[in-house]
């Protein structure tokens, strides 16, 4: 026997379908809007040497240390020595406290002549002091990383630095720019609109890296800007046909659609 849906039944089915569609649409867009908050804030460093999850402050410190090393034209091994030291001493954080009077990224002590507490809590200054001491270590380019770190720091247990060698190699590959697109960060949008400060960001980059190198160290510069994007309200970083955006930071670097007639640029662009 053929059965037909009555008009009231058809109406109910249509209403249910419409409601279901509306609920799905609303839930989908709600999830998309809340996704940045659910993801929190973090950075991912991914290279052939491995992958590291670090927080934004750690990324900023790592980027700054790499910039200072580049300005001094130091080999990547010197940067790795700095990283094993900073990871062991502070977990790559700019600490205002430490053992006895130690402070900062490298836990340097004012009482031992490294500088004032205020100076040592400036990562650029502290890194310069670290590299100045490292360059005086004989054969630092060839001796084990942890031995070189210990020669600078003279800590109670120098062997502890060796535990961080693989992490240091991952960080150095990424923040020197040797591996492109290796760093991306994400964080929730601010509660209130923030005015981008690209010029302020550039001045701080130049302070660490130098004006001349800032125009030549493309992927180092790009990684530095991504790590500092939240601090300076940067919305996007573009280089070599790809872009990182704050709105979709978790997705990493994406290929840009090339505008008609656009000329290629070898400079990192920020906004």
C-alpha positions as YAML, in Angstrom:
chain: A
units: angstrom
residues:
- id: 1
  name: UNK
  ca: [0.00, 0.00, 0.00]
- id: 2
  name: UNK
  ca: [1.43, 3.41, -0.96]
- id: 3
  name: UNK
  ca: [1.73, 5.81, 1.92]
- id: 4
  name: UNK
  ca: [1.82, 9.56, 1.58]
- id: 5
  name: UNK
  ca: [3.03, 12.08, 4.06]
- id: 6
  name: UNK
  ca: [0.34, 14.44, 5.10]
- id: 7
  name: UNK
  ca: [0.92, 18.19, 4.88]
- id: 8
  name: UNK
  ca: [1.40, 18.61, 8.68]
- id: 9
  name: UNK
  ca: [3.99, 15.79, 8.71]
- id: 10
  name: UNK
  ca: [5.88, 17.30, 5.77]
- id: 11
  name: UNK
  ca: [5.89, 20.65, 7.56]
- id: 12
  name: UNK
  ca: [7.33, 19.09, 10.71]
- id: 13
  name: UNK
  ca: [10.05, 17.29, 8.72]
- id: 14
  name: UNK
  ca: [11.03, 20.53, 6.98]
- id: 15
  name: UNK
  ca: [11.14, 22.44, 10.28]
- id: 16
  name: UNK
  ca: [13.28, 19.74, 11.89]
- id: 17
  name: UNK
  ca: [15.66, 19.76, 8.92]
- id: 18
  name: UNK
  ca: [15.94, 23.55, 9.01]
- id: 19
  name: UNK
  ca: [16.53, 23.53, 12.75]
- id: 20
  name: UNK
  ca: [19.17, 20.84, 12.39]
- id: 21
  name: UNK
  ca: [20.93, 22.84, 9.69]
- id: 22
  name: UNK
  ca: [20.78, 26.01, 11.75]
- id: 23
  name: UNK
  ca: [22.17, 24.25, 14.83]
- id: 24
  name: UNK
  ca: [25.00, 22.72, 12.81]
- id: 25
  name: UNK
  ca: [25.81, 26.07, 11.17]
- id: 26
  name: UNK
  ca: [25.73, 27.87, 14.50]
- id: 27
  name: UNK
  ca: [27.82, 25.24, 16.26]
- id: 28
  name: UNK
  ca: [30.38, 25.20, 13.45]
- id: 29
  name: UNK
  ca: [30.88, 28.95, 13.50]
- id: 30
  name: UNK
  ca: [30.90, 29.03, 17.30]
- id: 31
  name: UNK
  ca: [33.67, 26.45, 17.33]
- id: 32
  name: UNK
  ca: [35.63, 28.42, 14.73]
- id: 33
  name: UNK
  ca: [35.29, 31.58, 16.83]
- id: 34
  name: UNK
  ca: [36.33, 29.87, 20.06]
- id: 35
  name: UNK
  ca: [39.12, 27.79, 18.51]
- id: 36
  name: UNK
  ca: [41.86, 30.41, 19.13]
- id: 37
  name: UNK
  ca: [40.91, 30.49, 22.82]
- id: 38
  name: UNK
  ca: [40.82, 26.70, 23.09]
- id: 39
  name: UNK
  ca: [44.27, 26.41, 21.52]
- id: 40
  name: UNK
  ca: [45.75, 28.83, 24.05]
- id: 41
  name: UNK
  ca: [49.14, 30.33, 23.22]
- id: 42
  name: UNK
  ca: [52.20, 28.44, 22.16]
- id: 43
  name: UNK
  ca: [54.89, 28.07, 19.49]
- id: 44
  name: UNK
  ca: [55.97, 25.11, 17.40]
- id: 45
  name: UNK
  ca: [59.54, 24.72, 16.18]
- id: 46
  name: UNK
  ca: [59.85, 22.09, 13.48]
- id: 47
  name: UNK
  ca: [63.06, 21.12, 11.67]
- id: 48
  name: UNK
  ca: [64.65, 17.95, 10.23]
- id: 49
  name: UNK
  ca: [66.45, 17.67, 13.59]
- id: 50
  name: UNK
  ca: [63.11, 17.30, 15.39]
- id: 51
  name: UNK
  ca: [60.15, 19.23, 16.80]
- id: 52
  name: UNK
  ca: [59.81, 21.31, 19.95]
- id: 53
  name: UNK
  ca: [56.79, 22.86, 21.66]
- id: 54
  name: UNK
  ca: [57.78, 26.06, 23.46]
- id: 55
  name: UNK
  ca: [55.90, 28.97, 24.94]
- id: 56
  name: UNK
  ca: [55.98, 32.45, 23.45]
- id: 57
  name: UNK
  ca: [58.47, 33.87, 25.94]
- id: 58
  name: UNK
  ca: [60.86, 31.01, 25.20]
- id: 59
  name: UNK
  ca: [60.48, 31.70, 21.47]
- id: 60
  name: UNK
  ca: [61.24, 35.38, 22.01]
- id: 61
  name: UNK
  ca: [64.37, 34.57, 24.01]
- id: 62
  name: UNK
  ca: [65.52, 31.99, 21.45]
- id: 63
  name: UNK
  ca: [65.00, 34.48, 18.60]
- id: 64
  name: UNK
  ca: [66.90, 37.21, 20.44]
- id: 65
  name: UNK
  ca: [69.86, 34.97, 21.25]
- id: 66
  name: UNK
  ca: [70.05, 33.92, 17.59]
- id: 67
  name: UNK
  ca: [69.94, 37.55, 16.45]
- id: 68
  name: UNK
  ca: [72.81, 38.53, 18.75]
- id: 69
  name: UNK
  ca: [74.86, 35.55, 17.55]
- id: 70
  name: UNK
  ca: [74.26, 36.56, 13.93]
- id: 71
  name: UNK
  ca: [75.30, 40.14, 14.62]
- id: 72
  name: UNK
  ca: [78.60, 38.88, 16.06]
- id: 73
  name: UNK
  ca: [79.01, 36.57, 13.02]
- id: 74
  name: UNK
  ca: [79.37, 33.55, 15.29]
- id: 75
  name: UNK
  ca: [79.09, 29.96, 14.04]
- id: 76
  name: UNK
  ca: [75.91, 28.01, 14.69]
- id: 77
  name: UNK
  ca: [77.80, 25.93, 17.25]
- id: 78
  name: UNK
  ca: [78.21, 29.03, 19.44]
- id: 79
  name: UNK
  ca: [74.45, 29.50, 19.34]
- id: 80
  name: UNK
  ca: [73.91, 25.88, 20.33]
- id: 81
  name: UNK
  ca: [76.22, 26.37, 23.32]
- id: 82
  name: UNK
  ca: [74.17, 29.41, 24.34]
- id: 83
  name: UNK
  ca: [70.96, 27.41, 24.01]
- id: 84
  name: UNK
  ca: [72.09, 24.43, 26.13]
- id: 85
  name: UNK
  ca: [73.14, 26.94, 28.78]
- id: 86
  name: UNK
  ca: [69.92, 28.97, 28.71]
- id: 87
  name: UNK
  ca: [67.71, 25.86, 28.74]
- id: 88
  name: UNK
  ca: [69.52, 24.43, 31.76]
- id: 89
  name: UNK
  ca: [69.78, 27.69, 33.67]
- id: 90
  name: UNK
  ca: [66.35, 29.23, 33.10]
- id: 91
  name: UNK
  ca: [64.39, 27.08, 30.64]
- id: 92
  name: UNK
  ca: [64.81, 29.98, 28.18]
- id: 93
  name: UNK
  ca: [63.01, 32.41, 30.49]
- id: 94
  name: UNK
  ca: [64.13, 35.88, 31.52]
- id: 95
  name: UNK
  ca: [63.95, 35.27, 35.26]
- id: 96
  name: UNK
  ca: [64.09, 38.13, 37.80]
- id: 97
  name: UNK
  ca: [65.47, 35.74, 40.44]
- id: 98
  name: UNK
  ca: [67.73, 32.71, 40.85]
- id: 99
  name: UNK
  ca: [70.30, 31.02, 43.04]
- id: 100
  name: UNK
  ca: [71.83, 33.65, 45.31]
- id: 101
  name: UNK
  ca: [71.97, 36.80, 43.15]
- id: 102
  name: UNK
  ca: [71.61, 35.07, 39.75]
- id: 103
  name: UNK
  ca: [69.11, 36.60, 37.31]
- id: 104
  name: UNK
  ca: [68.11, 36.51, 33.67]
- id: 105
  name: UNK
  ca: [68.23, 33.99, 30.85]
- id: 106
  name: UNK
  ca: [71.73, 32.72, 31.66]
- id: 107
  name: UNK
  ca: [71.42, 33.20, 35.44]
- id: 108
  name: UNK
  ca: [74.45, 35.46, 35.50]
- id: 109
  name: UNK
  ca: [75.48, 36.95, 38.84]
- id: 110
  name: UNK
  ca: [76.04, 40.68, 39.37]
- id: 111
  name: UNK
  ca: [78.43, 39.83, 42.21]
- id: 112
  name: UNK
  ca: [80.69, 38.05, 39.72]
- id: 113
  name: UNK
  ca: [80.97, 41.07, 37.44]
- id: 114
  name: UNK
  ca: [78.48, 40.14, 34.72]
- id: 115
  name: UNK
  ca: [76.57, 43.41, 35.08]
- id: 116
  name: UNK
  ca: [73.81, 44.99, 37.15]
- id: 117
  name: UNK
  ca: [70.58, 43.05, 37.83]
- id: 118
  name: UNK
  ca: [68.76, 45.41, 35.45]
- id: 119
  name: UNK
  ca: [71.29, 44.83, 32.67]
- id: 120
  name: UNK
  ca: [71.24, 41.07, 33.10]
- id: 121
  name: UNK
  ca: [67.46, 40.99, 32.76]
- id: 122
  name: UNK
  ca: [67.86, 42.48, 29.29]
- id: 123
  name: UNK
  ca: [68.23, 39.38, 27.04]
- id: 124
  name: UNK
  ca: [70.24, 41.32, 24.44]
- id: 125
  name: UNK
  ca: [72.77, 42.53, 27.02]
- id: 126
  name: UNK
  ca: [72.93, 39.16, 28.80]
- id: 127
  name: UNK
  ca: [73.51, 37.33, 25.51]
- id: 128
  name: UNK
  ca: [76.28, 39.70, 24.49]
- id: 129
  name: UNK
  ca: [78.01, 39.08, 27.81]
- id: 130
  name: UNK
  ca: [77.64, 35.32, 27.39]
- id: 131
  name: UNK
  ca: [79.17, 35.34, 23.90]
- id: 132
  name: UNK
  ca: [81.99, 37.66, 25.00]
- id: 133
  name: UNK
  ca: [82.93, 35.06, 27.62]
- id: 134
  name: UNK
  ca: [82.44, 32.13, 25.22]
- id: 135
  name: UNK
  ca: [84.77, 33.61, 22.61]
- id: 136
  name: UNK
  ca: [87.56, 33.49, 25.22]
- id: 137
  name: UNK
  ca: [87.12, 29.74, 25.70]
- id: 138
  name: UNK
  ca: [89.89, 27.91, 23.86]
- id: 139
  name: UNK
  ca: [88.66, 25.55, 21.14]
- id: 140
  name: UNK
  ca: [84.99, 26.25, 21.93]
- id: 141
  name: UNK
  ca: [84.17, 25.44, 18.30]
- id: 142
  name: UNK
  ca: [85.36, 21.85, 18.64]
- id: 143
  name: UNK
  ca: [85.02, 20.77, 22.27]
- id: 144
  name: UNK
  ca: [81.71, 19.21, 23.43]
- id: 145
  name: UNK
  ca: [78.88, 21.70, 23.83]
- id: 146
  name: UNK
  ca: [78.47, 21.03, 27.53]
- id: 147
  name: UNK
  ca: [82.19, 21.54, 28.18]
- id: 148
  name: UNK
  ca: [82.10, 24.90, 26.44]
- id: 149
  name: UNK
  ca: [78.99, 25.91, 28.40]
- id: 150
  name: UNK
  ca: [80.63, 24.87, 31.66]
- id: 151
  name: UNK
  ca: [83.76, 26.85, 30.84]
- id: 152
  name: UNK
  ca: [81.61, 29.98, 30.67]
- id: 153
  name: UNK
  ca: [79.20, 29.28, 33.51]
- id: 154
  name: UNK
  ca: [81.36, 27.29, 35.96]
- id: 155
  name: UNK
  ca: [78.28, 25.68, 37.46]
- id: 156
  name: UNK
  ca: [78.15, 22.95, 40.10]
- id: 157
  name: UNK
  ca: [77.35, 20.22, 37.55]
- id: 158
  name: UNK
  ca: [78.50, 20.99, 34.02]
- id: 159
  name: UNK
  ca: [77.35, 17.61, 32.69]
- id: 160
  name: UNK
  ca: [73.70, 18.76, 33.00]
- id: 161
  name: UNK
  ca: [74.12, 20.94, 29.90]
- id: 162
  name: UNK
  ca: [74.58, 17.83, 27.76]
- id: 163
  name: UNK
  ca: [70.94, 16.83, 28.28]
- id: 164
  name: UNK
  ca: [69.79, 19.73, 26.09]
- id: 165
  name: UNK
  ca: [71.99, 19.27, 23.03]
- id: 166
  name: UNK
  ca: [69.24, 17.93, 20.77]
- id: 167
  name: UNK
  ca: [66.87, 20.76, 21.71]
- id: 168
  name: UNK
  ca: [69.67, 23.26, 21.05]
- id: 169
  name: UNK
  ca: [70.23, 21.83, 17.57]
- id: 170
  name: UNK
  ca: [66.52, 22.09, 16.75]
- id: 171
  name: UNK
  ca: [66.36, 25.69, 17.98]
- id: 172
  name: UNK
  ca: [69.51, 26.75, 16.16]
- id: 173
  name: UNK
  ca: [68.34, 25.28, 12.86]
- id: 174
  name: UNK
  ca: [65.08, 27.20, 13.17]
- id: 175
  name: UNK
  ca: [66.07, 30.55, 14.63]
- id: 176
  name: UNK
  ca: [69.16, 31.06, 12.47]
- id: 177
  name: UNK
  ca: [66.81, 30.73, 9.51]
- id: 178
  name: UNK
  ca: [68.76, 27.78, 8.15]
- id: 179
  name: UNK
  ca: [65.46, 25.89, 7.99]
- id: 180
  name: UNK
  ca: [62.73, 28.10, 6.42]
- id: 181
  name: UNK
  ca: [59.21, 28.27, 7.87]
- id: 182
  name: UNK
  ca: [60.39, 26.42, 10.97]
- id: 183
  name: UNK
  ca: [58.70, 28.61, 13.60]
- id: 184
  name: UNK
  ca: [55.06, 29.53, 14.06]
- id: 185
  name: UNK
  ca: [53.16, 30.76, 17.09]
- id: 186
  name: UNK
  ca: [49.51, 31.15, 18.00]
- id: 187
  name: UNK
  ca: [47.53, 32.92, 20.71]
- id: 188
  name: UNK
  ca: [43.96, 34.15, 21.35]
- id: 189
  name: UNK
  ca: [43.01, 37.56, 19.96]
- id: 190
  name: UNK
  ca: [43.35, 40.39, 22.49]
- id: 191
  name: UNK
  ca: [40.28, 41.47, 24.46]
- id: 192
  name: UNK
  ca: [40.66, 44.97, 22.99]
- id: 193
  name: UNK
  ca: [41.98, 45.89, 19.54]
- id: 194
  name: UNK
  ca: [45.75, 46.44, 19.59]
- id: 195
  name: UNK
  ca: [47.45, 48.89, 17.25]
- id: 196
  name: UNK
  ca: [50.27, 47.13, 15.36]
- id: 197
  name: UNK
  ca: [53.74, 48.49, 16.17]
- id: 198
  name: UNK
  ca: [55.90, 47.29, 13.27]
- id: 199
  name: UNK
  ca: [58.38, 50.16, 13.60]
- id: 200
  name: UNK
  ca: [58.88, 49.55, 17.33]
- id: 201
  name: UNK
  ca: [59.38, 45.87, 16.59]
- id: 202
  name: UNK
  ca: [61.93, 46.67, 13.90]
- id: 203
  name: UNK
  ca: [63.92, 48.90, 16.26]
- id: 204
  name: UNK
  ca: [64.15, 46.09, 18.80]
- id: 205
  name: UNK
  ca: [65.17, 43.63, 16.09]
- id: 206
  name: UNK
  ca: [67.90, 46.00, 14.90]
- id: 207
  name: UNK
  ca: [69.12, 46.43, 18.48]
- id: 208
  name: UNK
  ca: [69.80, 42.69, 18.65]
- id: 209
  name: UNK
  ca: [70.72, 41.94, 15.04]
- id: 210
  name: UNK
  ca: [72.07, 45.20, 13.64]
- id: 211
  name: UNK
  ca: [70.64, 47.28, 10.79]
- id: 212
  name: UNK
  ca: [72.81, 45.76, 8.09]
- id: 213
  name: UNK
  ca: [72.00, 42.14, 8.90]
- id: 214
  name: UNK
  ca: [68.28, 42.88, 9.34]
- id: 215
  name: UNK
  ca: [67.97, 43.22, 5.58]
- id: 216
  name: UNK
  ca: [69.92, 40.07, 4.76]
- id: 217
  name: UNK
  ca: [68.95, 37.35, 7.25]
- id: 218
  name: UNK
  ca: [65.50, 36.65, 5.86]
- id: 219
  name: UNK
  ca: [64.24, 33.60, 7.73]
- id: 220
  name: UNK
  ca: [66.02, 34.58, 10.95]
- id: 221
  name: UNK
  ca: [64.19, 37.92, 10.75]
- id: 222
  name: UNK
  ca: [60.88, 36.24, 9.92]
- id: 223
  name: UNK
  ca: [61.17, 33.88, 12.89]
- id: 224
  name: UNK
  ca: [62.04, 36.82, 15.17]
- id: 225
  name: UNK
  ca: [58.94, 38.73, 14.06]
- id: 226
  name: UNK
  ca: [56.64, 35.73, 14.52]
- id: 227
  name: UNK
  ca: [58.00, 35.12, 18.01]
- id: 228
  name: UNK
  ca: [57.42, 38.80, 18.91]
- id: 229
  name: UNK
  ca: [54.13, 39.28, 17.03]
- id: 230
  name: UNK
  ca: [51.95, 39.13, 20.14]
- id: 231
  name: UNK
  ca: [54.16, 41.62, 21.99]
- id: 232
  name: UNK
  ca: [54.03, 44.20, 19.20]
- id: 233
  name: UNK
  ca: [50.53, 43.51, 17.89]
- id: 234
  name: UNK
  ca: [51.74, 42.31, 14.48]
- id: 235
  name: UNK
  ca: [49.00, 40.78, 12.34]
- id: 236
  name: UNK
  ca: [51.09, 39.12, 9.66]
- id: 237
  name: UNK
  ca: [54.62, 38.30, 8.55]
- id: 238
  name: UNK
  ca: [55.35, 37.65, 4.87]
- id: 239
  name: UNK
  ca: [58.45, 36.35, 3.14]
- id: 240
  name: UNK
  ca: [59.31, 34.43, -0.03]
- id: 241
  name: UNK
  ca: [55.71, 33.90, -1.12]
- id: 242
  name: UNK
  ca: [54.38, 32.58, 2.20]
- id: 243
  name: UNK
  ca: [52.73, 34.29, 5.15]
- id: 244
  name: UNK
  ca: [52.06, 33.73, 8.82]
- id: 245
  name: UNK
  ca: [49.01, 35.50, 10.25]
- id: 246
  name: UNK
  ca: [48.05, 36.06, 13.87]
- id: 247
  name: UNK
  ca: [44.43, 35.19, 13.07]
- id: 248
  name: UNK
  ca: [45.44, 31.70, 11.89]
- id: 249
  name: UNK
  ca: [48.76, 31.29, 13.68]
- id: 250
  name: UNK
  ca: [48.19, 27.64, 14.53]
- id: 251
  name: UNK
  ca: [48.06, 26.83, 10.81]
- id: 252
  name: UNK
  ca: [51.63, 27.99, 10.34]
- id: 253
  name: UNK
  ca: [53.00, 29.45, 7.12]
- id: 254
  name: UNK
  ca: [50.65, 29.49, 4.13]
- id: 255
  name: UNK
  ca: [51.33, 30.17, 0.50]
- id: 256
  name: UNK
  ca: [50.25, 33.65, -0.56]
- id: 257
  name: UNK
  ca: [48.08, 34.33, -3.56]
- id: 258
  name: UNK
  ca: [50.31, 36.44, -5.78]
- id: 259
  name: UNK
  ca: [48.54, 39.67, -6.84]
- id: 260
  name: UNK
  ca: [48.57, 40.45, -10.56]
- id: 261
  name: UNK
  ca: [51.60, 42.49, -11.47]
- id: 262
  name: UNK
  ca: [53.21, 42.08, -8.04]
- id: 263
  name: UNK
  ca: [56.98, 42.27, -7.97]
- id: 264
  name: UNK
  ca: [58.93, 39.74, -5.92]
- id: 265
  name: UNK
  ca: [60.63, 41.06, -2.79]
- id: 266
  name: UNK
  ca: [63.57, 39.67, -0.84]
- id: 267
  name: UNK
  ca: [62.64, 41.54, 2.34]
- id: 268
  name: UNK
  ca: [60.50, 40.31, 5.21]
- id: 269
  name: UNK
  ca: [57.23, 42.26, 5.32]
- id: 270
  name: UNK
  ca: [55.27, 42.85, 8.56]
- id: 271
  name: UNK
  ca: [52.02, 44.59, 9.37]
...
